[in-house]
Coordinates of C-alpha atoms in Angstrom, one line a residue:
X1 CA 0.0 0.0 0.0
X2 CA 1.0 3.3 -0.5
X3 CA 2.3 6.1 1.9
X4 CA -0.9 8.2 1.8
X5 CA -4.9 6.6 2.3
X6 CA -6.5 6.8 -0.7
X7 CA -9.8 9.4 -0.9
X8 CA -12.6 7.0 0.3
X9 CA -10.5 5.8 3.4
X10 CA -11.0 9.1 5.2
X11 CA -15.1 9.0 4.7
X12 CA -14.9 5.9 7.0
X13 CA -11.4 7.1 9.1
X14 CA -12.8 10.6 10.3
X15 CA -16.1 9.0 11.7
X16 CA -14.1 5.6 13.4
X17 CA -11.4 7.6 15.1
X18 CA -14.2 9.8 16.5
X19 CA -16.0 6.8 17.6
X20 CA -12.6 5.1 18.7
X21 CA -11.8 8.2 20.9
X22 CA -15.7 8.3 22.3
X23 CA -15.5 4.7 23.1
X24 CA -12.1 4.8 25.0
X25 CA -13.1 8.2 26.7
X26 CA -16.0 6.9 28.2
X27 CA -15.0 4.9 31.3
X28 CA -12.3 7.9 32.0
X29 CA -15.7 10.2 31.6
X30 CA -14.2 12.8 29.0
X31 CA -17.8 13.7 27.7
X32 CA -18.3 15.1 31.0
X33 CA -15.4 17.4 31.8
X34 CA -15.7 21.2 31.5
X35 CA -13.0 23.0 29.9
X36 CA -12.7 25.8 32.3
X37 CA -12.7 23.5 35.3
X38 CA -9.5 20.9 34.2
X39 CA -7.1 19.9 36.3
X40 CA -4.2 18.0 36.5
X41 CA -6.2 14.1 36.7
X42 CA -8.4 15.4 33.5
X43 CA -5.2 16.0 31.3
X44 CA -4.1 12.4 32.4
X45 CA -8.0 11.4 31.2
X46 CA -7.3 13.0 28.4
X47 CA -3.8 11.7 27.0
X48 CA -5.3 8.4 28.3
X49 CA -8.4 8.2 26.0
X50 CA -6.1 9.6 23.3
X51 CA -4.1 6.6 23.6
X52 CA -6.8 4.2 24.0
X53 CA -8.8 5.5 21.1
X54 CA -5.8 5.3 18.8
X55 CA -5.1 1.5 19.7
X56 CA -8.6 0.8 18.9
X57 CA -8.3 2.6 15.6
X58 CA -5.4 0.8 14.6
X59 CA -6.7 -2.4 15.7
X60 CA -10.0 -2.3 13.9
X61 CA -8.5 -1.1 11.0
X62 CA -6.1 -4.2 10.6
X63 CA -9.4 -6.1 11.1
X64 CA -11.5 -4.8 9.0
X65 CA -8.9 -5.1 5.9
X66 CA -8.7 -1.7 5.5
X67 CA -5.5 1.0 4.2
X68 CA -2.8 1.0 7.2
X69 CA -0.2 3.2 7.0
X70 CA 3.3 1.7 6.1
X71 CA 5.0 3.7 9.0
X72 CA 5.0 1.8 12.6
X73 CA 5.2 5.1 14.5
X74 CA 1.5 6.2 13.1
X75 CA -1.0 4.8 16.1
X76 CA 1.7 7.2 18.0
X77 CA 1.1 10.0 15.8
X78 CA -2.3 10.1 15.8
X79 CA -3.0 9.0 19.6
X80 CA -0.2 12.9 19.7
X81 CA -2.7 15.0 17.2
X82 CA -5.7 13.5 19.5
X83 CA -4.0 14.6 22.3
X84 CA -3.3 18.1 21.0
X85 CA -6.9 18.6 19.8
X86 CA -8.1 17.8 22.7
X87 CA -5.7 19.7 25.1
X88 CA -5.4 22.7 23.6
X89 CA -8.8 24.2 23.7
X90 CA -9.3 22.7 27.8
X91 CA -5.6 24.4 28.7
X92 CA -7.2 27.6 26.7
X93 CA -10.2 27.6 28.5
X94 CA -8.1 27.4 32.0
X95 CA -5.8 30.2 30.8
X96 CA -8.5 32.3 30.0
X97 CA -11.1 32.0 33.1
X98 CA -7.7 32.3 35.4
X99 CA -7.2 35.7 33.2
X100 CA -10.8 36.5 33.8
X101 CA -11.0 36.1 37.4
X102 CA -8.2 37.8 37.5
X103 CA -9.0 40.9 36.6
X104 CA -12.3 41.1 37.9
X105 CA -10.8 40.3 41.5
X106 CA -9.2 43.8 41.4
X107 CA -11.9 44.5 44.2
X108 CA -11.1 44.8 47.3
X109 CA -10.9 41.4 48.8
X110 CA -9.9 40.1 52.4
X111 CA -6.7 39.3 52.8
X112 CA -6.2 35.3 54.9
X113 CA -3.8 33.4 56.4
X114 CA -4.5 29.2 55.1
X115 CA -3.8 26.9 57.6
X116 CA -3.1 23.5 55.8
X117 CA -1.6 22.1 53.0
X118 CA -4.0 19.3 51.9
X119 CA -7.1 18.4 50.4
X120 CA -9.0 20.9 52.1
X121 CA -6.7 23.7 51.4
X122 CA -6.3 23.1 47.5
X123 CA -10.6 23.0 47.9
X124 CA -10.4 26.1 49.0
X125 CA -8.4 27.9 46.7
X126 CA -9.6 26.4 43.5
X127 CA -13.3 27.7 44.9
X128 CA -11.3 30.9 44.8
X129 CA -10.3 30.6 41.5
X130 CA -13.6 29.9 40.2
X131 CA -15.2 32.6 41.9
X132 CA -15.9 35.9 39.3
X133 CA -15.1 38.5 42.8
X134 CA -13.6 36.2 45.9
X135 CA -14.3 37.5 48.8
X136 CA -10.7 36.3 50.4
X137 CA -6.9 36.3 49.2
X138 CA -4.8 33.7 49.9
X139 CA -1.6 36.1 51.4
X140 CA 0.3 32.9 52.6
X141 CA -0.2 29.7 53.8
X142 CA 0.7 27.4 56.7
X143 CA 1.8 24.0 56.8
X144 CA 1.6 21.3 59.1
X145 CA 5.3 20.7 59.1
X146 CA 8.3 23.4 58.5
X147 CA 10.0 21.5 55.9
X148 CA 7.4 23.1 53.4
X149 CA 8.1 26.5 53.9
X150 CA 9.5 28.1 50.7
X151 CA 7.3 25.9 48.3
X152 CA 4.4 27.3 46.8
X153 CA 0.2 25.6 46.2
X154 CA -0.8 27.1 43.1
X155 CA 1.3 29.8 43.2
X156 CA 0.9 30.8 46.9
X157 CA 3.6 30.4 49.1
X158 CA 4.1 28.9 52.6
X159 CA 5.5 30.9 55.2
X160 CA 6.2 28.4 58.0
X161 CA 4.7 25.8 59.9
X162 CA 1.5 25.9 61.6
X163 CA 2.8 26.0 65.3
X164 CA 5.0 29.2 64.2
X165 CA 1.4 31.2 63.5
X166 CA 1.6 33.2 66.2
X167 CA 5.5 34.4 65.4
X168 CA 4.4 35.3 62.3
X169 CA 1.8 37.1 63.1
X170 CA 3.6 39.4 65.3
X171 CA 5.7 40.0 62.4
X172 CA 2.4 40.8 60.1
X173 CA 1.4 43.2 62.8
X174 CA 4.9 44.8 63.2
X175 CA 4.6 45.6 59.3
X176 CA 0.7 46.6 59.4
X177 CA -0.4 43.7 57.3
X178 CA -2.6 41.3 59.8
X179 CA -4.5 39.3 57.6
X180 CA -8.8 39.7 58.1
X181 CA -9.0 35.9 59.1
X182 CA -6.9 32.7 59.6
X183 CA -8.7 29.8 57.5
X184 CA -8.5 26.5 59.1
X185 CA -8.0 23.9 56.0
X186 CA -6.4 21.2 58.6
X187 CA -8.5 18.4 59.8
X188 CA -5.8 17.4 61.7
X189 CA -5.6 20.4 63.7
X190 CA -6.4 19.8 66.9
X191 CA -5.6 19.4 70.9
X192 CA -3.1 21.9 71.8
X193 CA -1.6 23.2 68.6
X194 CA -5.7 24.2 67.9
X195 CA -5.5 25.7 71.4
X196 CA -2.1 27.7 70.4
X197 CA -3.5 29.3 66.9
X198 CA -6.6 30.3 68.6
X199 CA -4.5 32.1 71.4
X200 CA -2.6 33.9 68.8
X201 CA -5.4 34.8 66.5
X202 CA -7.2 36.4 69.7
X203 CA -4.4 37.8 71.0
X204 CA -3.7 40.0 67.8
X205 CA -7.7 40.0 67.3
X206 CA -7.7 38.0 64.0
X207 CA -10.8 35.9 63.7
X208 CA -10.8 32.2 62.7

């Protein structure tokens, strides 16, 4: 066979690959993702069903008898175009509602101190992220253990450990920039390190 399909392959191609990418998205539940909410798991869905709708392409199309391309790299190539097609315009969509919130958040919001560095913390700032006008602004964030501090959860940083809350807030004080509220995003928190925050947050008059 020749390096190119002939015409009347792609009448047949274009519709199977769809249904090939359909039928290998399904159990990862592509059909059901919104572009301006992806994440990280949803672009692993996505490159996923790209290679599983490829494979069944090439498969059914050695069945079925019909044109295969001479080159042994081209399931890869197309499960990469799928993968494009399909990332491009969810990565867009991200790009542009982070843009959007961006610039609509110019609003006054309330400065907070996160307390957490888990499921519960990431919750909380991807609800801010979504949000057209938060209410809050992640200024820093606290982490159960001090070895974090440096890194940085969706571009916010973390300032120290949780049991050094009140130090730093004598140092936000010193420099007139108390957050509005400590958020507590630690289910873990409890006992006498709860007992601690609290004492600092009341004694600089920072609810929680």
């Amino acid at each position: 066979p020749g390096a190119w399909p002939p015409g009347g392959w792609w009448a047949g191609a274009v519709p199977g690959a769809v249904a090939s990418l359909l039928l290998a998205g399904l159990p990862l539940r592509l059909p059901q993702q919104y572009l301006r909410f992806v994440a990280l798991k949803d672009l692993v869905g996505v490159i996923g069903a790209s290679i599983g709708g490829a494979a069944i392409f090439s498969v059914v199309s050695h069945a079925a008898g019909a044109w295969v391309s001479p080159n042994p790299a081209f399931p890869l190539l197309h499960a990469g175009i799928l993968s494009a097609a399909l990332l491009i315009p969810r990565v867009l969509g991200r790009l542009s509602q982070t843009h959007r919130v961006g610039r609509l958040s110019e609003a006054p919001a309330q400065p907070v101190l996160l307390l957490g560095t888990g499921d519960a913390a990431d919750l909380f700032i991807r609800a801010l992220i979504q949000q057209r006008a938060p209410g809050y602004r992640v200024m820093g964030i606290l982490a159960p253990r001090s070895r974090a501090a440096g890194r940085r959860i969706h571009g916010y940083p973390i300032l120290g450990a949780i049991e050094d809350a009140g130090a730093l807030l004598d140092r936000l004080r010193a420099a007139d920039r108390l957050p509005a509220a400590l958020v507590l995003a630690d289910p873990d928190l409890h006992g006498e390190a709860l007992e601690d925050v609290l004492d600092a947050a009341d004694r600089h008059g920072v609810p929680v």
